[in-house]
Coordinates of C-alpha atoms in Angstrom, one line a residue:
M1 CA 113.8 85.2 88.0
K2 CA 114.1 85.2 92.0
S3 CA 116.0 86.7 94.0
A4 CA 119.3 84.0 95.3
P5 CA 118.2 83.6 99.5
N6 CA 121.0 85.2 101.8
I7 CA 121.5 85.4 105.7
Y8 CA 120.6 88.5 107.2
Q9 CA 117.1 89.5 108.3
T10 CA 115.5 89.6 104.9
S11 CA 115.6 85.5 105.1
F12 CA 111.9 86.0 107.5
F13 CA 110.1 88.6 105.5
T14 CA 107.4 87.6 103.5
A15 CA 104.8 89.1 102.0
L16 CA 101.0 86.8 102.1
S17 CA 99.5 88.4 98.9
V18 CA 95.2 88.2 98.4
S19 CA 94.6 90.0 94.5
Y20 CA 92.4 90.0 92.3
E21 CA 94.8 88.5 90.2
K22 CA 93.0 84.8 91.8
A23 CA 89.8 86.6 93.7
D24 CA 87.3 88.4 92.3
A25 CA 85.9 91.1 94.1
E26 CA 83.5 89.0 96.1
T27 CA 85.9 86.2 97.4
R28 CA 88.4 89.5 98.3
G29 CA 85.5 91.2 100.3
R30 CA 85.6 87.9 102.4
F31 CA 89.4 87.9 103.7
S32 CA 88.8 92.1 104.1
F33 CA 90.9 93.3 106.5
F34 CA 89.1 96.2 108.7
E35 CA 90.7 98.2 111.1
S36 CA 88.5 97.3 113.8
H37 CA 90.5 94.1 113.7
I38 CA 94.0 95.3 114.4
K39 CA 93.8 95.6 118.3
D40 CA 92.9 92.1 118.0
F41 CA 95.5 90.8 115.4
V42 CA 97.9 92.8 117.5
Q43 CA 96.6 90.7 120.5
K44 CA 97.6 88.3 118.9
I45 CA 100.4 88.5 117.0
T46 CA 102.2 89.7 120.6
E47 CA 101.3 88.1 123.3
K48 CA 102.1 85.0 121.2
D49 CA 106.0 86.2 120.5
I50 CA 104.9 85.5 116.5
G51 CA 107.0 88.6 115.2
D52 CA 106.1 91.7 113.7
A53 CA 103.5 92.0 110.9
F54 CA 101.1 94.7 109.0
V55 CA 98.4 94.8 106.9
V56 CA 96.9 96.4 103.6
S57 CA 93.8 96.0 102.5
T58 CA 92.3 97.7 99.9
C59 CA 89.9 96.9 96.9
N60 CA 92.1 95.3 94.6
R61 CA 94.0 93.2 97.6
T62 CA 95.1 92.0 101.4
E63 CA 98.9 91.5 101.7
I64 CA 100.2 90.8 105.5
Y65 CA 104.2 91.6 105.5
T66 CA 105.9 90.1 108.2
T67 CA 109.3 89.0 109.8
T68 CA 108.3 86.3 111.5
T69 CA 110.1 83.0 111.2
N70 CA 107.1 81.1 110.9
Y71 CA 104.7 83.2 108.5
L72 CA 102.0 80.6 109.3
L73 CA 100.9 81.4 111.7
V74 CA 101.0 85.4 111.0
A75 CA 98.7 83.5 108.7
E76 CA 96.4 81.8 111.0
E77 CA 96.7 84.8 113.0
Y78 CA 95.0 86.6 110.7
C79 CA 91.9 84.0 109.7
S80 CA 91.3 83.8 113.5
T81 CA 90.2 87.2 113.7
I82 CA 88.4 87.8 110.4
G83 CA 86.8 84.2 110.7
V84 CA 88.0 82.8 107.8
S85 CA 89.5 79.2 107.7
L86 CA 92.8 79.3 107.1
S87 CA 93.0 76.8 104.0
D88 CA 90.8 78.6 102.4
F89 CA 92.6 81.9 103.0
M90 CA 95.8 79.8 102.0
N91 CA 93.9 79.0 98.6
Y92 CA 94.0 82.5 97.1
V93 CA 97.6 83.6 98.6
K94 CA 100.1 84.1 97.0
I95 CA 103.5 83.9 99.2
Y96 CA 106.6 86.0 98.4
S97 CA 109.5 85.6 100.7
R98 CA 113.2 87.7 101.1
E99 CA 113.9 89.5 98.1
E100 CA 111.3 88.9 96.4
A101 CA 108.7 90.1 99.6
I102 CA 111.1 94.0 99.3
E103 CA 110.9 93.6 95.6
H104 CA 107.1 92.6 96.1
L105 CA 106.6 96.0 98.5
F106 CA 108.0 98.3 96.7
R107 CA 106.1 96.9 93.0
V108 CA 102.4 97.5 95.0
A109 CA 103.6 100.8 96.5
A110 CA 104.5 101.8 92.6
G111 CA 101.2 100.9 91.5
L112 CA 102.2 98.0 89.0
E113 CA 100.9 95.3 91.2
S114 CA 97.6 97.6 90.9
Q115 CA 94.6 96.3 88.6
I116 CA 95.2 99.7 87.3
I117 CA 98.6 100.7 86.3
G118 CA 100.4 103.7 88.4
D119 CA 97.0 103.4 91.3
F120 CA 98.4 107.0 93.4
E121 CA 96.0 105.7 96.1
I122 CA 98.1 102.9 96.9
I123 CA 101.2 104.2 98.1
S124 CA 98.9 106.5 101.3
Q125 CA 96.6 102.8 101.9
I126 CA 99.9 101.2 103.2
K127 CA 101.2 104.3 104.6
K128 CA 98.4 104.6 107.0
A129 CA 98.2 100.4 107.5
Y130 CA 102.0 100.9 108.9
A131 CA 101.3 103.7 111.0
R132 CA 97.8 102.1 112.2
F133 CA 99.7 99.2 113.0
K134 CA 102.7 101.1 114.7
R135 CA 100.6 102.5 116.9
E136 CA 98.8 99.7 117.9
K137 CA 101.3 98.2 119.0
K138 CA 103.5 101.3 121.2
N139 CA 106.9 100.2 119.3
S140 CA 108.4 100.4 115.8
N141 CA 110.3 98.1 113.4
P142 CA 113.9 99.0 112.7
F143 CA 113.4 96.8 109.6
L144 CA 109.7 97.3 108.8
E145 CA 110.2 101.1 109.6
R146 CA 113.3 101.0 107.0
I147 CA 110.7 99.5 104.5
I148 CA 108.4 101.5 104.0
N149 CA 110.3 104.2 104.2
S150 CA 112.3 102.2 101.0
A151 CA 108.8 101.9 99.2
I152 CA 107.8 105.8 100.0
Q153 CA 111.5 106.7 97.8
V154 CA 110.3 103.8 94.9
S155 CA 106.5 106.0 94.9
K156 CA 108.0 109.3 94.3
K157 CA 110.9 107.8 92.1
I158 CA 108.4 106.5 89.7
K159 CA 105.4 110.0 89.7
T160 CA 108.7 112.2 88.7
E161 CA 110.7 109.9 86.7
T162 CA 108.7 108.1 84.8
C163 CA 104.9 108.6 83.3
I164 CA 103.1 105.1 85.2
S165 CA 100.9 107.7 87.3
S166 CA 100.8 110.4 84.3
G167 CA 97.4 111.9 84.6
T168 CA 94.5 110.7 86.9
T169 CA 95.0 106.3 87.6
S170 CA 92.6 105.0 90.2
V171 CA 89.4 103.4 91.0
S172 CA 88.3 106.4 91.9
Y173 CA 88.9 108.7 88.4
A174 CA 87.8 104.7 86.7
A175 CA 83.9 104.8 88.2
V176 CA 84.3 109.4 86.6
Q177 CA 85.6 107.6 83.2
Y178 CA 82.8 104.9 83.2
I179 CA 80.2 108.0 83.4
L180 CA 81.8 109.8 80.9
N181 CA 82.2 107.3 78.5
H182 CA 78.1 105.8 78.4
H183 CA 77.3 109.8 77.5
L184 CA 75.6 109.1 81.0
A185 CA 76.9 113.8 82.5
R186 CA 75.1 115.0 79.0
E187 CA 72.8 116.7 81.0
Q188 CA 73.0 116.8 85.1
K189 CA 72.0 114.2 86.4
N190 CA 71.3 113.9 90.2
I191 CA 74.4 112.2 91.8
L192 CA 74.3 110.3 95.7
L193 CA 77.5 109.3 97.1
L194 CA 77.5 106.8 100.1
G195 CA 80.4 107.0 102.0
T196 CA 83.1 109.6 102.8
G197 CA 86.5 108.0 104.1
D198 CA 89.6 108.3 101.6
I199 CA 87.9 107.2 98.3
G200 CA 84.6 109.8 99.1
L201 CA 86.6 112.5 98.9
I202 CA 88.5 111.3 96.5
T203 CA 85.5 111.0 94.2
I204 CA 84.1 113.8 94.9
D205 CA 86.8 115.6 93.5
N206 CA 87.1 113.7 90.4
L207 CA 83.5 114.3 89.8
I208 CA 84.5 117.9 90.0
K209 CA 86.6 118.5 88.2
H210 CA 85.3 116.1 85.4
L211 CA 81.4 116.6 85.0
Q212 CA 80.2 119.6 83.9
D213 CA 77.9 121.0 87.3
P214 CA 77.1 117.8 89.2
K215 CA 74.7 118.1 91.4
I216 CA 76.0 116.4 94.3
K217 CA 74.3 114.8 97.7
I218 CA 76.3 113.0 100.2
S219 CA 75.7 110.5 103.1
N220 CA 77.8 108.8 105.6
R221 CA 77.4 107.2 109.1
N222 CA 79.4 110.0 110.9
E223 CA 76.7 112.9 110.2
E224 CA 79.4 115.2 112.0
K225 CA 81.8 114.3 109.2
S226 CA 79.6 114.6 106.3
L227 CA 79.0 118.3 107.2
K228 CA 82.1 118.4 107.3
T229 CA 82.8 117.6 103.8
A230 CA 79.0 118.8 102.6
K231 CA 81.0 122.3 103.3
K232 CA 83.8 122.0 102.0
Y233 CA 82.8 120.9 99.1
G234 CA 79.1 123.0 98.8
L235 CA 77.3 119.2 99.0
D236 CA 73.9 119.2 100.1
T237 CA 73.6 116.2 102.7
V238 CA 71.2 113.0 103.6
P239 CA 71.2 111.8 107.1
Y240 CA 72.4 108.3 106.2
A241 CA 69.0 106.9 108.2
D242 CA 67.3 108.1 105.0
F243 CA 69.9 106.4 102.2
P244 CA 67.6 104.1 101.3
K245 CA 64.7 106.3 100.9
E246 CA 67.1 109.2 98.3
I247 CA 68.0 105.8 96.2
T248 CA 65.8 106.0 94.1
E249 CA 64.9 109.7 93.8
N250 CA 68.8 110.0 91.7
D251 CA 70.0 109.1 88.7
I252 CA 73.0 107.6 90.3
V253 CA 74.4 106.2 93.2
I254 CA 78.1 105.6 93.8
V255 CA 79.3 103.3 96.8
T256 CA 82.2 103.9 98.6
T257 CA 81.5 102.6 102.4
A258 CA 83.9 100.4 104.2
A259 CA 80.7 98.3 105.9
K260 CA 81.5 94.3 106.0
E261 CA 77.8 93.4 104.4
P262 CA 75.9 95.1 101.7
I263 CA 74.0 98.1 102.8
V264 CA 72.7 99.2 99.8
K265 CA 69.5 96.4 99.2
K266 CA 67.5 95.3 96.2
S267 CA 64.2 96.0 99.0
H268 CA 65.8 100.1 98.7
F269 CA 64.4 99.9 95.3
L270 CA 61.0 98.1 96.0
R271 CA 59.8 100.2 97.9
S272 CA 59.5 103.2 95.4
N273 CA 57.0 102.9 92.5
E274 CA 59.0 105.6 90.0
K275 CA 61.3 103.8 87.6
R276 CA 64.0 105.8 87.0
E277 CA 67.1 104.7 85.2
I278 CA 69.6 104.5 87.9
L279 CA 73.6 103.9 87.8
I280 CA 74.7 101.9 91.0
L281 CA 78.8 102.4 90.8
D282 CA 80.5 99.9 94.0
L283 CA 83.6 101.0 94.9
S284 CA 83.5 99.1 97.9
I285 CA 85.3 95.7 98.8
P286 CA 83.7 93.3 100.7
P287 CA 81.0 94.5 98.0
N288 CA 78.4 97.7 100.2
V289 CA 75.6 96.6 97.3
E290 CA 73.8 93.1 97.6
K291 CA 74.3 91.1 93.9
E292 CA 70.2 90.7 93.8
V293 CA 70.0 94.7 93.2
N294 CA 71.1 93.7 89.1
E295 CA 67.9 91.7 89.0
L296 CA 66.1 95.4 88.6
P297 CA 65.1 95.4 85.4
N298 CA 65.5 99.0 85.3
V299 CA 69.2 98.7 88.4
S300 CA 72.6 98.2 86.0
L301 CA 75.1 97.5 89.4
I302 CA 79.1 98.0 88.3
G303 CA 81.6 96.5 90.8
I304 CA 85.3 97.9 91.1
D305 CA 86.3 95.0 88.9
V306 CA 84.4 96.0 85.7
L307 CA 85.5 99.5 86.3
S308 CA 89.8 98.3 86.9
E309 CA 89.8 97.0 83.8
A310 CA 87.7 99.4 81.1
T311 CA 90.1 101.8 82.2
S312 CA 93.1 99.8 82.5
Q313 CA 92.4 99.1 78.4
T314 CA 92.8 102.7 78.0
L315 CA 96.8 102.8 79.9
E316 CA 98.9 101.0 77.0
E317 CA 101.2 103.7 76.9
R318 CA 102.1 103.8 80.6
K319 CA 102.7 100.4 80.5
K320 CA 105.9 101.7 77.8
D321 CA 108.2 102.8 81.5
I322 CA 107.1 99.6 83.1
P323 CA 110.4 98.6 82.6
K324 CA 112.3 101.9 83.5
A325 CA 110.0 101.7 86.7
E326 CA 111.5 98.2 87.3
M327 CA 115.1 99.7 87.2
I328 CA 114.1 101.6 90.1
I329 CA 113.2 99.3 91.8
K330 CA 115.9 97.5 91.5
K331 CA 118.0 99.9 93.0
I332 CA 116.1 100.6 96.3
T333 CA 116.0 97.3 96.3
K334 CA 119.9 96.6 96.2
E335 CA 119.8 100.0 98.5
F336 CA 117.3 98.4 101.0
L337 CA 119.8 95.0 101.0
D338 CA 122.9 96.9 102.2
W339 CA 121.5 98.7 104.6
E340 CA 120.8 95.2 106.0
K341 CA 123.7 93.7 105.7
K342 CA 125.7 96.6 107.2
R343 CA 122.8 96.8 109.5
K344 CA 122.8 92.9 110.6
M345 CA 126.9 93.7 110.4
A346 CA 127.7 96.3 112.7
P347 CA 128.0 94.6 116.0
K348 CA 131.5 93.5 114.3
I349 CA 132.2 96.7 112.6
H350 CA 131.9 98.5 116.4
H351 CA 133.8 96.1 118.4
F352 CA 136.3 96.6 115.0
K353 CA 136.6 100.0 115.4
S354 CA 136.7 100.3 119.4
M355 CA 139.4 97.7 119.1
L356 CA 141.2 100.9 116.7
K357 CA 140.4 103.4 119.1
K358 CA 141.2 101.6 122.3
I359 CA 144.9 101.0 120.5
E360 CA 144.9 104.4 119.0
H361 CA 144.8 106.2 122.6
N362 CA 147.5 104.2 124.2
E363 CA 149.6 104.6 121.5
M364 CA 148.4 108.8 121.6
H365 CA 148.8 109.0 125.4
S366 CA 152.6 107.0 125.4
I367 CA 153.4 109.7 123.0
H368 CA 151.6 112.6 125.0
K369 CA 153.8 110.1 128.1
K370 CA 157.2 110.7 126.5
H371 CA 156.6 114.2 124.0
R372 CA 154.5 115.7 126.4
Y373 CA 152.5 116.4 123.3
I374 CA 151.0 116.2 120.5
K375 CA 150.3 118.1 117.6
I376 CA 146.5 118.0 116.1
A377 CA 147.4 116.6 112.8
D378 CA 148.8 114.5 114.4
M379 CA 145.4 113.0 116.1
E380 CA 143.5 114.0 113.2
L381 CA 145.5 111.6 110.9
T382 CA 145.1 109.0 113.3
E383 CA 141.5 109.6 113.2
K384 CA 140.8 108.5 109.7
L385 CA 143.0 106.3 110.2
V386 CA 141.3 104.0 112.1
Q387 CA 138.0 105.2 109.7
K388 CA 139.4 103.9 106.4
I389 CA 140.7 100.7 108.3
T390 CA 137.1 100.3 110.0
N391 CA 135.6 100.5 105.8
R392 CA 138.0 98.1 104.4
F393 CA 137.0 95.5 107.2
A394 CA 132.9 96.6 107.0
K395 CA 133.0 96.0 103.6
Y396 CA 134.8 92.9 103.8
I397 CA 132.5 91.2 106.5
I398 CA 129.7 92.6 104.1
E399 CA 130.6 90.9 100.6
N400 CA 132.2 87.9 102.5
P401 CA 129.4 87.3 104.8
L402 CA 129.5 83.2 105.4
R403 CA 133.9 84.6 106.6
S404 CA 132.3 87.6 109.2
D405 CA 133.1 85.0 112.1
E406 CA 136.8 84.2 110.9
V407 CA 137.7 87.4 109.8
S408 CA 136.0 88.9 113.4
K409 CA 138.6 86.2 115.5
L410 CA 141.9 86.6 113.6
M411 CA 141.4 90.4 113.5
K412 CA 140.4 90.4 117.0
D413 CA 143.5 88.3 117.6
M414 CA 146.1 90.4 115.7
L415 CA 144.5 93.4 117.6
V416 CA 143.8 92.3 121.0
E417 CA 147.5 93.3 123.4
P418 CA 148.5 89.6 124.6
S419 CA 148.3 90.9 128.4
N420 CA 144.8 90.4 127.6
K421 CA 143.5 88.2 125.0
K422 CA 143.1 85.6 128.9
C423 CA 140.5 88.4 130.1
H424 CA 139.1 88.6 126.2
E425 CA 138.7 84.9 126.3
K426 CA 136.3 85.2 129.3
N427 CA 134.7 87.9 128.2

C-alpha cells in the first residue's frame, strides 16, 4: 500500500532503482556507476542546478537518490555520464517517490531488497557512496545527511533485534558456500583471487574462515595494495600483468574486480596445454569474465545471480523475521517524517517563540522598573511558560500543515502590539 503524499520536502525525494528484479547481471552491468563517474555527474547536476543526488551501485542494483523536483533531468545527466540512452535506462527503472522512496532506501539498507536477504555489506556501500558524492560536492544536504543516518540506524536495529542478518550472508560468502556445496574443498585447492577491493577482502576472510588451509594467491592492479593485503593475510601475490598466465595453473579463480570490461578472456585459457578442471566465480558487476569462457569444456563459469539464488534458498528462516524488520522500518520512517515536518515548520515556530520572548522581555522590564526586583523563580516560570506555549503551537501546525500559514498569521496579529503592527506589516 502506497503512502499518502504530503506537502513537505519528501515530495521531492525520489529513488530510481535498477535491480536484479528486472535486470540480469549483464544488463545491470550496462548501468553500473563507477567512482570515476562521480566528478562528471556531480558537475553536471551542479551546473544545471537540478538539486542534490547520489548513486549507489552494487552487484545487486544501481540506485539514484535525489531531492530534485524533476528526477528525469537527473536521470538524463546520469545516462549521459555513463554513456547509455535514457529510454533504455528507464525500461529497467522502478521509481519510488516521497515516503515510498524513504522506505525503499531503508529496506535496501536493511538488506531486505538484496538478492541474499540480510546482506550485511549493503549499508557500508551506501555510506561510502554518499561520502564520495559529498566529498565531490564539497557541501552537505541536511535532508540527505539525516536520511543516511536514519538508514544506518535502521540497519543497526534490524541486525540487533531480528535474525534477518544472522550468520554470514553476502555474495562473497555465497561464493565460498558454492565451493563447499560442490565438494571442491575436500582437498587443498589452488585459488587465485583477482581484485582486493571491499568484496575481495571479505572474500579472503570467508575463504580463510570456512575452507581448510586454502592455498590462495591474490592479484590486484594496484601492486602496493596487493602487497599490503598479502602481508596482512600471509598470502602470495601475482603481478597483475602475469595473472592471464597464472589462471590456468589454479583450480578456482574468484574475480572481484571493478573493471568496466571483462578482464578474464577465453583466449587466456587457449594458451595452455593443461586441461585441468577450473571453476571461475565472477562476483563483479558488470561481469569481468567473458561469457564465452563457459564454452570451454574444462571451465565452469558461475556468475553472481546463480550464486545469490543458490544461497537464498537456504535463508527461509530469516524470512520469518521480515515483518518485525518492516515494523522497525515503519517506526524510523515515521520519526524521519516527524523530523522533516518540524524542519519545514521551524521558521514559523522560531518566529512565534521570538514574539513570545519579546513580550516576556517587555513585561519583565516593566516589573523590574516598577519593583526594582524580579524573583529568579518568576523568571524560570516565564521561561517554562514560553516554551510550553511554543510547544503547543508547534504541535498544532505540524499536525495541521494546511492551516500553518493561517494560524501563524492569526497568532502574529494577536501577539503584536497595535503600535507595532504597521511596522510588522511593512516588513
